[in-house]
CSV table of C-alpha atoms and ligand atoms in Angstrom, one decimal:
chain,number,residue,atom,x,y,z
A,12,UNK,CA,-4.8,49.1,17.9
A,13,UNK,CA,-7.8,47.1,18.9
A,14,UNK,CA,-9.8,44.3,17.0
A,15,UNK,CA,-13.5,45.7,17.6
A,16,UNK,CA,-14.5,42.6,15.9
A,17,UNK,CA,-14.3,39.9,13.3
A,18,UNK,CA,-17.1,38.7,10.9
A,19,UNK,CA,-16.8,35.1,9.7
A,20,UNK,CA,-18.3,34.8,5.9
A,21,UNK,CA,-19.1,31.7,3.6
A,22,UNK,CA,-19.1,32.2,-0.1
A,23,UNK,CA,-20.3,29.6,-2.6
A,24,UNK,CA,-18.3,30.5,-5.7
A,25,UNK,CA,-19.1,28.2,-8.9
A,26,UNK,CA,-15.9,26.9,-10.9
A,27,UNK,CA,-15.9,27.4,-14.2
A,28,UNK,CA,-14.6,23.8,-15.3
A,29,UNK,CA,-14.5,20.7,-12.4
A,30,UNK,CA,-11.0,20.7,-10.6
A,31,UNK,CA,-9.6,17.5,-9.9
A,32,UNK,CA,-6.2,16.6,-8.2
A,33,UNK,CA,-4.9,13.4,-7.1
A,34,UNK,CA,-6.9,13.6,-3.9
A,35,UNK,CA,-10.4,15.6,-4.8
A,36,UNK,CA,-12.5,17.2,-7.8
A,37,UNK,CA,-14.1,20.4,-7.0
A,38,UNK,CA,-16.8,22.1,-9.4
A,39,UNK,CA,-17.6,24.7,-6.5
A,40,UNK,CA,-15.4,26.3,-4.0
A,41,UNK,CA,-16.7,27.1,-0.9
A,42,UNK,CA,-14.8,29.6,1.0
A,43,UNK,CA,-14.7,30.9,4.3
A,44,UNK,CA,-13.7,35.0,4.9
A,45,UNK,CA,-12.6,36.8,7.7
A,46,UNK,CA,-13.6,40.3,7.8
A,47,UNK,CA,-11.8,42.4,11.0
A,48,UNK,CA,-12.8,45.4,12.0
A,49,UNK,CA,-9.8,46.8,13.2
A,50,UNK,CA,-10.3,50.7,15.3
A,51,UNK,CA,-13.2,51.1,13.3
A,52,UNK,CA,-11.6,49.8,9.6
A,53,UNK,CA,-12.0,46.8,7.8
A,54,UNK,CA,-9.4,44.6,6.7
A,55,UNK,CA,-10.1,41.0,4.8
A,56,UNK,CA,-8.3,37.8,5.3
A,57,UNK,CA,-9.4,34.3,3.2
A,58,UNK,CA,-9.1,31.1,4.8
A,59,UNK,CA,-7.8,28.8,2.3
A,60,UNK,CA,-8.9,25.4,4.1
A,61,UNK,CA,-10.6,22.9,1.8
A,62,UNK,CA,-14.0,21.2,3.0
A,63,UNK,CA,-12.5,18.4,3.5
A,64,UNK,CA,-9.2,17.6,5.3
A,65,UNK,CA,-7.7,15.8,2.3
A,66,UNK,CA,-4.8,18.1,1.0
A,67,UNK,CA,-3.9,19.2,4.8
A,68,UNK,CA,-5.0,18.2,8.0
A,69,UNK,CA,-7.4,21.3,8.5
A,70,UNK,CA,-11.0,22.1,7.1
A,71,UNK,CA,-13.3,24.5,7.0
A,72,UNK,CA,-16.0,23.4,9.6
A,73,UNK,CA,-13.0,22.8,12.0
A,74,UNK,CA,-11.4,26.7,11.3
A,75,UNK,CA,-14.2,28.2,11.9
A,76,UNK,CA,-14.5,26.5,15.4
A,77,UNK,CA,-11.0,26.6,16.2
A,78,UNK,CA,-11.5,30.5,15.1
A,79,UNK,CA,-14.7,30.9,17.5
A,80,UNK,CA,-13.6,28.7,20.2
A,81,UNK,CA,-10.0,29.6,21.0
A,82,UNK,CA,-8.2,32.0,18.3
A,83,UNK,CA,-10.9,34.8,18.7
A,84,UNK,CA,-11.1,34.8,22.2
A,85,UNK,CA,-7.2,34.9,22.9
A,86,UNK,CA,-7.4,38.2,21.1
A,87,UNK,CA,-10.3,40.0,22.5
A,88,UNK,CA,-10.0,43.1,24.4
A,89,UNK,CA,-5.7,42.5,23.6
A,90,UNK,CA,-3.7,45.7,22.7
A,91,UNK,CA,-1.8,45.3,19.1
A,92,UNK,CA,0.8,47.8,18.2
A,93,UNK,CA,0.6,45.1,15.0
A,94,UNK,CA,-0.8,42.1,12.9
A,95,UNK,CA,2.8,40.5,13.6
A,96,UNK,CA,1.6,40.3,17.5
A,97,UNK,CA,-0.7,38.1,16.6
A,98,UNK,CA,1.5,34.7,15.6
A,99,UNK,CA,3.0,35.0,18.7
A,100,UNK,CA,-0.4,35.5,21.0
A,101,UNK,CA,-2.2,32.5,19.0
A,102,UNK,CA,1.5,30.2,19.1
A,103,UNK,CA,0.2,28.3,22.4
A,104,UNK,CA,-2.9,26.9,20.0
A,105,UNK,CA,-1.1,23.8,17.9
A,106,UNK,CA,-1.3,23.9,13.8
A,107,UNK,CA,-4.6,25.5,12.9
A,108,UNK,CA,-2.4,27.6,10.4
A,109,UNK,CA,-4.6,28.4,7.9
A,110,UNK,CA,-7.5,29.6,9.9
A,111,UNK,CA,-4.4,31.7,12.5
A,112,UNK,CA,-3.4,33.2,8.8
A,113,UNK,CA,-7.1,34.3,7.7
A,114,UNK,CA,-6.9,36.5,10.8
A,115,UNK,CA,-3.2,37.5,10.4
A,116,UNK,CA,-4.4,38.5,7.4
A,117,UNK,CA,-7.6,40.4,8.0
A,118,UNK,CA,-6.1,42.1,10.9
A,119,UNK,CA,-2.4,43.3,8.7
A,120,UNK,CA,-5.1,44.4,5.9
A,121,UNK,CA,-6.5,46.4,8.3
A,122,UNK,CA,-3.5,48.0,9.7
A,123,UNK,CA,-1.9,48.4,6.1
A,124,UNK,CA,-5.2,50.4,5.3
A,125,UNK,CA,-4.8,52.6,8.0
A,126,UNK,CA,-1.4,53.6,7.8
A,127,UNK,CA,-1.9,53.7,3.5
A,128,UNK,CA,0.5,51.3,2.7
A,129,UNK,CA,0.2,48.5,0.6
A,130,UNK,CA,1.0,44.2,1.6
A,131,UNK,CA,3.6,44.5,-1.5
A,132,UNK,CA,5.8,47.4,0.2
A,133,UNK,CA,5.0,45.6,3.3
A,134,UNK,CA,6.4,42.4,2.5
A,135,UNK,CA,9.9,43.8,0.3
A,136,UNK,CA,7.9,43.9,-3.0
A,137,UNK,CA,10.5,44.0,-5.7
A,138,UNK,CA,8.1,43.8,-8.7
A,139,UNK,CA,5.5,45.6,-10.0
A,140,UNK,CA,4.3,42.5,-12.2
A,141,UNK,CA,4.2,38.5,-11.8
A,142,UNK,CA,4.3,35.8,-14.4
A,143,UNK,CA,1.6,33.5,-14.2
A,144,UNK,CA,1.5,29.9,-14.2
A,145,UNK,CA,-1.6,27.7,-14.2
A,146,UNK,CA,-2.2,24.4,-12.5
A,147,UNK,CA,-4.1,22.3,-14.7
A,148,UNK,CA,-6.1,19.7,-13.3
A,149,UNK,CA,-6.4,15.7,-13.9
A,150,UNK,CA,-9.0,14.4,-16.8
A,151,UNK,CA,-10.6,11.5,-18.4
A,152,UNK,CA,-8.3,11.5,-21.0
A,153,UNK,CA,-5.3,13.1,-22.9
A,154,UNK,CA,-6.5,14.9,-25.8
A,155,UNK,CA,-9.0,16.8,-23.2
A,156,UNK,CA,-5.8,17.6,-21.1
A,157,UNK,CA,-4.1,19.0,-24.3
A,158,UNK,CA,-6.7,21.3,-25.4
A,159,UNK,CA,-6.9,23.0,-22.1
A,160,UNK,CA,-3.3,23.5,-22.1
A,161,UNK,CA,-3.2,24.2,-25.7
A,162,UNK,CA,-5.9,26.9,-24.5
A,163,UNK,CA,-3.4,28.4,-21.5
A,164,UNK,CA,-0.3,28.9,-23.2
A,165,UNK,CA,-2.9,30.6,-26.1
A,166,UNK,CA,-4.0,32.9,-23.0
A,167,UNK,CA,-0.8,33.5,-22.2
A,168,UNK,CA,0.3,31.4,-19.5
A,169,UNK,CA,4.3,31.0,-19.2
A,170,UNK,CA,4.3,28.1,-17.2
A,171,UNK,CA,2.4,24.7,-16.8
A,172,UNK,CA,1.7,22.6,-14.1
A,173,UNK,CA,0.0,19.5,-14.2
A,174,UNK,CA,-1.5,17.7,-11.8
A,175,UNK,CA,-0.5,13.7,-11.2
A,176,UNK,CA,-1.3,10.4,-10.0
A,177,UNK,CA,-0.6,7.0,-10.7
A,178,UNK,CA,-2.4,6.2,-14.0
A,179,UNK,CA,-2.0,10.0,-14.9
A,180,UNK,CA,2.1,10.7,-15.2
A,181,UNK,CA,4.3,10.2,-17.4
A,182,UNK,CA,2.4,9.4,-20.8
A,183,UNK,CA,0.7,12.5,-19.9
A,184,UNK,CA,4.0,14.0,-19.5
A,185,UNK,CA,5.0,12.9,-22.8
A,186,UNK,CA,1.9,13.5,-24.8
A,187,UNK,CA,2.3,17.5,-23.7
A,188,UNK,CA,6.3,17.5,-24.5
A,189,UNK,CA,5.4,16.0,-27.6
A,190,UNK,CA,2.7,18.8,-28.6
A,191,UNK,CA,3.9,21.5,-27.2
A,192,UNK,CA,7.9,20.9,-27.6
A,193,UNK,CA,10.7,20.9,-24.8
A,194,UNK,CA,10.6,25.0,-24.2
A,195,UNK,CA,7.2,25.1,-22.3
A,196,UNK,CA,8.1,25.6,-18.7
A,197,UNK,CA,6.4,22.5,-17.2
A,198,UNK,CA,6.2,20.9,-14.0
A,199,UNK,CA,3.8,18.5,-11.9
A,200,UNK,CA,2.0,17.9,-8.7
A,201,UNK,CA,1.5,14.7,-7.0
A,202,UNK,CA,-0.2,16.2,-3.7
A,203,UNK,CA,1.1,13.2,-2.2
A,204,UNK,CA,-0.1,10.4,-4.6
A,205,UNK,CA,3.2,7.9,-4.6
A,206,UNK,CA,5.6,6.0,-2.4
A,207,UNK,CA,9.6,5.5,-2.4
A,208,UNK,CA,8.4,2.3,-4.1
A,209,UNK,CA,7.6,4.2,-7.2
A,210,UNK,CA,11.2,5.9,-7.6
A,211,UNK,CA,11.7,4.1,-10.6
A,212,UNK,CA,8.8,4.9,-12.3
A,213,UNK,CA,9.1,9.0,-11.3
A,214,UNK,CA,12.6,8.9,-12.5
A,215,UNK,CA,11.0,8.1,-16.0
A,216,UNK,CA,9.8,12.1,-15.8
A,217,UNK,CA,13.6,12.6,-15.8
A,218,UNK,CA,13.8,12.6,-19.5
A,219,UNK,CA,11.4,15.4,-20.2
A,220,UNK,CA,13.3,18.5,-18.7
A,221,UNK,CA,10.7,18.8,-15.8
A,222,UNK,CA,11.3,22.3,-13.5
A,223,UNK,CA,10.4,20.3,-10.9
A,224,UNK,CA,8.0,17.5,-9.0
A,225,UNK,CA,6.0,18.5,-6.3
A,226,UNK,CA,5.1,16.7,-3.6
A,227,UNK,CA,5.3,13.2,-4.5
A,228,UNK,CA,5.4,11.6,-1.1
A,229,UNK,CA,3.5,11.8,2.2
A,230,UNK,CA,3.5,14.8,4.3
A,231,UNK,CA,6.1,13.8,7.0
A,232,UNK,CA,7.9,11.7,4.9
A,233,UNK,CA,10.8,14.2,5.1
A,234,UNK,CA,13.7,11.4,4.8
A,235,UNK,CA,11.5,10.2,1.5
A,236,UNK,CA,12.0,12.6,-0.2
A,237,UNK,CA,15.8,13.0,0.8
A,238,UNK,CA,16.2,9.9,-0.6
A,239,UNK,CA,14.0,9.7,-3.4
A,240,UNK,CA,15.5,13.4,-4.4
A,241,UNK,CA,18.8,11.0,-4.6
A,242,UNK,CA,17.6,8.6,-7.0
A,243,UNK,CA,16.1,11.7,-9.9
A,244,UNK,CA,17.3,13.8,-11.3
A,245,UNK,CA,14.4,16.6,-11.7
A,246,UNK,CA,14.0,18.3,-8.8
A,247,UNK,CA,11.8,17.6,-6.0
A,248,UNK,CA,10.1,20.5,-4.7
A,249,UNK,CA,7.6,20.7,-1.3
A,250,UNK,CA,4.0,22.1,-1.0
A,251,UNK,CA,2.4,19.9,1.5
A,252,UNK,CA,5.6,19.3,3.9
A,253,UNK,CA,6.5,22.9,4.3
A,254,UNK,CA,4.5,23.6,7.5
A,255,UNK,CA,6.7,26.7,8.5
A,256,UNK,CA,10.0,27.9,8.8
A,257,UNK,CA,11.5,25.3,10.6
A,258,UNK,CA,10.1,22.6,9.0
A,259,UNK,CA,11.9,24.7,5.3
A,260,UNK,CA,15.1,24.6,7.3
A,261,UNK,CA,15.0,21.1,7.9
A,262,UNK,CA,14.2,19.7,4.8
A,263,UNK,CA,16.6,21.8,3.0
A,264,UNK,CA,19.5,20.7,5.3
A,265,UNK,CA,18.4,16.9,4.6
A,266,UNK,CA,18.2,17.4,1.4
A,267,UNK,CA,14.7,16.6,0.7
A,268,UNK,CA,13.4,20.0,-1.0
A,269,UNK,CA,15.9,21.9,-4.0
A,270,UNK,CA,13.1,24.2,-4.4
A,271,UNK,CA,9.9,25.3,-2.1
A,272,UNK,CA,6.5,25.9,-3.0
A,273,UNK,CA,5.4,29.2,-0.4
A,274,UNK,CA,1.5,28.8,0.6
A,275,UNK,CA,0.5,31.5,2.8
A,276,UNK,CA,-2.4,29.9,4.8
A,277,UNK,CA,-0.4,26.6,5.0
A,278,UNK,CA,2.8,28.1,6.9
A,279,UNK,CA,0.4,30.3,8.6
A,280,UNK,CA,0.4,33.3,7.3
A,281,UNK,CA,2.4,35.9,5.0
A,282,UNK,CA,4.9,37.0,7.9
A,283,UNK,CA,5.9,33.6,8.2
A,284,UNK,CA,5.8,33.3,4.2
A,285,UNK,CA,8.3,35.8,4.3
A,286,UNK,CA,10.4,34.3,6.4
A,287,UNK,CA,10.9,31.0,4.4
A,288,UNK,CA,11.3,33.0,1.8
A,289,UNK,CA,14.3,34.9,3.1
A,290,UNK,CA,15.7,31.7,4.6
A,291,UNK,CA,15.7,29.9,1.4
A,292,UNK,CA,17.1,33.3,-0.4
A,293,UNK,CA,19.9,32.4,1.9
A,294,UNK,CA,19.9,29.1,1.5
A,295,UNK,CA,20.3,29.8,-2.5
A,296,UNK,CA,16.8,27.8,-2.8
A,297,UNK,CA,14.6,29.0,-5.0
A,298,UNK,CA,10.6,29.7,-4.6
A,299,UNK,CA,7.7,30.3,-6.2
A,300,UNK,CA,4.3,31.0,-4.5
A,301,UNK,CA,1.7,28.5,-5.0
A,302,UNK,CA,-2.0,28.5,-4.9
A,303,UNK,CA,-5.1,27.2,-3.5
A,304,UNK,CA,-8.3,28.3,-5.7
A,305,UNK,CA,-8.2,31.7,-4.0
A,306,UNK,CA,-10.7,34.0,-5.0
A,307,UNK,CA,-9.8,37.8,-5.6
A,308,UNK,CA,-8.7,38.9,-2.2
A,309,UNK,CA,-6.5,35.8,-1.5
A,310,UNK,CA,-5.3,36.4,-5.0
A,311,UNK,CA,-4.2,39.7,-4.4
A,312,UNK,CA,-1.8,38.9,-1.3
A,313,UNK,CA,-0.5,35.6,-3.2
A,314,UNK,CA,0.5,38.6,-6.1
A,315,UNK,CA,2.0,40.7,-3.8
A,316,UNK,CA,3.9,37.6,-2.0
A,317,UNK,CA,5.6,36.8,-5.7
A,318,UNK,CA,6.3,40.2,-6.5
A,319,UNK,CA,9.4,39.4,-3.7
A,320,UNK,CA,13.2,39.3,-4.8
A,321,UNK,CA,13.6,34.8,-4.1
A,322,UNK,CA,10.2,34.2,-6.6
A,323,UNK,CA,12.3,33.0,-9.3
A,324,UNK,CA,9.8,31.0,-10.6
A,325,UNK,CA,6.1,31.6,-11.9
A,326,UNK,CA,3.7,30.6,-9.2
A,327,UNK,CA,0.2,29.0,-9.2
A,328,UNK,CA,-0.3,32.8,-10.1
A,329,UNK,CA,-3.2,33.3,-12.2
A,330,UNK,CA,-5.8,35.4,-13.5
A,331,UNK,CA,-9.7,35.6,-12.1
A,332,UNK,CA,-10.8,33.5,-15.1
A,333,UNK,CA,-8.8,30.4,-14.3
A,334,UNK,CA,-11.2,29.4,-11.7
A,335,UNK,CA,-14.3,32.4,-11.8
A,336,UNK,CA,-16.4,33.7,-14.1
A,337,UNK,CA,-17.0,36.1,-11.3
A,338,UNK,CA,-15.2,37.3,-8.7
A,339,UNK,CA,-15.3,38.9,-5.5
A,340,UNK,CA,-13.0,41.7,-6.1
A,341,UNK,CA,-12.0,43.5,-9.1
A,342,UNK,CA,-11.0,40.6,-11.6
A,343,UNK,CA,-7.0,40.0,-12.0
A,344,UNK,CA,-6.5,40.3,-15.9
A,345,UNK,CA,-3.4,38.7,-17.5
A,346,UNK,CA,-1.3,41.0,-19.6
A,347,UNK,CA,1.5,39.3,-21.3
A,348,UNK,CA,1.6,36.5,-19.3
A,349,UNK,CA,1.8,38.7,-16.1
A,350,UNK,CA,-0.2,40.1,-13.3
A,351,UNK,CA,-0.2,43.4,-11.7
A,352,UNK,CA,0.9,43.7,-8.4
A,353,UNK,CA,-2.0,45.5,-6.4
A,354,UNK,CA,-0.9,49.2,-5.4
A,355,UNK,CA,-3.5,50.1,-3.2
A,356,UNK,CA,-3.3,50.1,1.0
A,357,UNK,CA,-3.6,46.7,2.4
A,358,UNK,CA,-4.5,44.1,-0.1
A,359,UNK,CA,-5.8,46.5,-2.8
A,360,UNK,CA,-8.7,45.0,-3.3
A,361,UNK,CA,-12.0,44.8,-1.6
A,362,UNK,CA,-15.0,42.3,-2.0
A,363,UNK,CA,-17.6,44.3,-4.8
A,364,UNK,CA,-20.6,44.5,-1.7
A,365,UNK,CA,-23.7,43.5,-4.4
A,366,UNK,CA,-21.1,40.3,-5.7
A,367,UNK,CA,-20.0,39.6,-2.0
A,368,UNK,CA,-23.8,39.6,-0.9
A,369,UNK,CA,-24.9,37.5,-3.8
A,370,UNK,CA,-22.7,34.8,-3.3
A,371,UNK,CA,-23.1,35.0,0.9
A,372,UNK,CA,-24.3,31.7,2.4
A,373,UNK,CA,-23.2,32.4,6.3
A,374,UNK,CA,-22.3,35.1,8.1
A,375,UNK,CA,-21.3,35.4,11.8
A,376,UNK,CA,-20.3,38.5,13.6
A,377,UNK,CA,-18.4,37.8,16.5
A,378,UNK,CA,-17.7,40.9,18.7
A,379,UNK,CA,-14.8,41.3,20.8
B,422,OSB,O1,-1.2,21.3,-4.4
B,422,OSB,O2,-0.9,23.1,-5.2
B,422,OSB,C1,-1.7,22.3,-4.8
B,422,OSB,C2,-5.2,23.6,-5.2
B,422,OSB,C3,-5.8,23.2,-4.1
B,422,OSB,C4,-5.1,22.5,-3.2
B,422,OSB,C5,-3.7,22.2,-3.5
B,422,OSB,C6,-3.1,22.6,-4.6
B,422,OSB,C7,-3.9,23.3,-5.5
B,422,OSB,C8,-3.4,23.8,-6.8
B,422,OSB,C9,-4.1,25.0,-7.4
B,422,OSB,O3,-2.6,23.2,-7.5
B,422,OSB,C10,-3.3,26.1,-7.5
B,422,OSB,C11,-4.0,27.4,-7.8
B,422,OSB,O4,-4.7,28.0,-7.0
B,422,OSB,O5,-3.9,27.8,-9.0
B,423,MG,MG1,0.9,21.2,-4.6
C-alpha cells in the first residue's frame, strides 16, 4: 500500500465546562487531525498535542511542522505492506510521538478499513464494553468540586479522578471521602505539580484508600518516584514519564511505577501502546488507558485500547458529554457505567462531514 496523501485539519471544539489541571485551564480544545488517504481510502488519526508544551514537551504548531517538514516526506512515494512500517521508517526523527502516532494512526485506520477489520480485533480486544472513569478538573472551591462529582457518579461514572496541586489535595481528598464514602473508586493527578520535598505531605493521601497517584513528580525524575513510591503507601502510577516501552521497563524495574497510565499519542502510537501493555501484563503491572480531551475518533481507539486483557482499571474513558456537547463522530453514550467498544473497520467511527466542516478552522492537503 501507498499513502496518496495526508490532509492536516484544525478543529475548534467548545468545552462544555473550563478544564483546569495543575498546569493549564482549557474552555476550548483545539485539535489537529490527520486524514490519510491510503490506495484511494481514508483513514483518521487525532493528534493529541496540547497548544502549548506544558503537559509534554510537544505542541501543536510544532507537530504540524515536524509533520510537514520531516515525517511526511520520509514516507512519500514509500511502499507499506503496513501502518506498523511506519514506527520504524520515522524512528531516525527523535520524540515527536504524538504527531508520529496521528499518522500511525490515520494510515492503520486506513488499512483496517480496507481489509474490514476493526482497531479492537487488531489490537487483542477482549471486551466488548469499558468502564468509564472521568477526570475531574481543579476549581475555586470544594462544594463546586462536589457537585460535579456528585453529578458523575449520578451519570454513572465508576471511577473518579481528580486532578491536584499544592493548595488543592488532600482536604479535597477528604471532603469527597467524606461525601461520597470509602467505596467510590478514587484516584488523583498531579501532572507533575510536587517535589520529593513534599513526600510527607502526599503520604497524608495514604489514609483515604486512594487507587493510586499519578504523576506527582517531574517527568525524568524516574529515581523520584522510586523513592518517593518507598515512603507511601498508595500507589504511584506514571502518565507523563511513560515515554515508550523502554522507558515502562525501566521504571518498573526501579521501582518507580506499580501501575501505568497507557496514552497512545504520548508513547507514540497504539502499536507501541500495545506493547507496554503486554510488557506490564508480564510484568504483573496493571494499566488503565488514560486520556487527553479526545474528541470522537481519538475516543474510539482509546475504547478499543481498554477493551485489552491488562486494562484492569477504568481509564480516563468517557462518554462524548464529558467534554462536547457536539462531537465529531457519532457521540459515545454511557450505558451502565460502560462504553461500547466500536465494531466497525478501522476506528468505527468517522467525522459527521456537515459537523467536521462546521467546526474546520485549517486545512492543508499535502500530496505525496
Ligand atoms: O494528565 O491525564 C492527564 C488531559 C489533558 C492532559 C493530561 C491529562 C488529561 C486528563 C483528561 O486528565 C483525561 C480525559 O481525556 O478524560
Ligand atoms: Mg495524567
Amino acid at each position: 500500500m501507498r499513502i496518496d496523501g495526508i490532509e492536516l485539519r484544525r478543529v475548534a471544539m467548545p468545552l462544555v465546562s473550563p478544564f483546569r489541571t495543575s498546569f493549564s485551564t482549557q474552555t476550548e480544545k483545539n485539535i489537529l487531525l490527520v486524514r490519510a488517504v491510503v490506495d484511494g481510502v481514508e483513514g483518521w488519526g487525532e493528534c493529541v498535542t496540547l497548544p502549548d508544551p506544558r503537559y509534554s514537551p510537544e505542541y501543536t504548531d510544532g507537530a504540524v511542522d515536524v509533520m510537514r517538514r520531516f515525517l511526511i516526506p520520509a514516507l512519500t512515494g514509500v511502499e507499506l505492506s503496513g501502518a506498523h512500517m511506519i514506527g520504524e521508517i520515522l524512528k531516525p526523527f527523535k520524540g515527536h510521538r504524538m504527531a508520529k502516532a496521528a499518522i500511525e494512526t490515520a494510515v492503520l485506520d486506513a488499512e483496517l478499513r480496507i481489509e474490514g477489520r476493526s482497531l479492537a480485533r487488531e489490537l487483542g480486544a477482549v471486551h466488548d464494553t469499558v468502564p468509564c472513569g472521568v477526570s475531574v478538573g481543579i476549581m475555586d472551591e470544594i462544594p463546586r468540586l462536589l457537585d460535579a462529582v456528585d453529578g458523575y457518579l449520578a451519570e454513572g461514572y465508576v471511577r473518579i479522578k481528580l486532578k491536584i496541586e499544592p493548595g488543592w489535595d488532600v482536604d479535597v481528598v477528604r471532603a469527597v471521602r467524606e461525601r461520597f464514602g470509602d467505596d467510590v473508586l478514587l484516584q488523583v493527578d498531579a501532572n507533575t505539580a510536587y517535589t520529593l520535598r513534599d513526600a510527607q505531605h502526599l503520604a497524608r493521601l495514604d489514609d483515604f484508600g486512594l487507587l493510586l497517584i499519578e504523576q506527582p513528580l517531574e517527568e525524568e525524575d524516574i529515581l523520584g518516584h522510586a523513592d518517593l513510591a518507598k515512603l507511601l503507601r498508595t500507589p504511584i502510577c506514571l502518565d507523563e514519564s511513560i515515554t515508550s516501552a523502554q522507558t515502562a521497563a525501566a521504571a518498573i524495574r526501579l521501582g518507580a511505577t506499580s501501575v501505568i497510565n497507557i496514552k497512545p499519542g504520548r508513547v507514540g502510537g497504539y502499536l507501541e501502546a500495545r506493547r507496554i501493555h503486554d510488557l506490564a501484563v508480564a510484568q504483573g503491572v496493571p494499566v488503565w488507558c488514560g486520556g487527553m480531551v479526545e474528541s470522537g475518533l481519538g475516543r474510539a481507539a482509546n475504547v478499543a485500547l481498554a477493551a485489552l486483557p491488562g486494562f484492569t482499571l477504568p481509564g480516563d474513558v468517557s462518554a462524548s458529554d464529558r467534554f462536547y456537547k457536539v462531537d465529531l463522530t457519532e457521540p459515545f453514550v454511557m450505558h451502565d457505567g460502560a462504553l461500547a467498544v466500536p465494531q466497525g473497520p478501522g476506528l468505527g467511527v468517522a467525522p459527521i462531514p456537515e459537523i467536521l466542516d462546521e467546526l474546520t478552522t485549517w486545512t492543508e492537503w499535502l500530496p505525496m
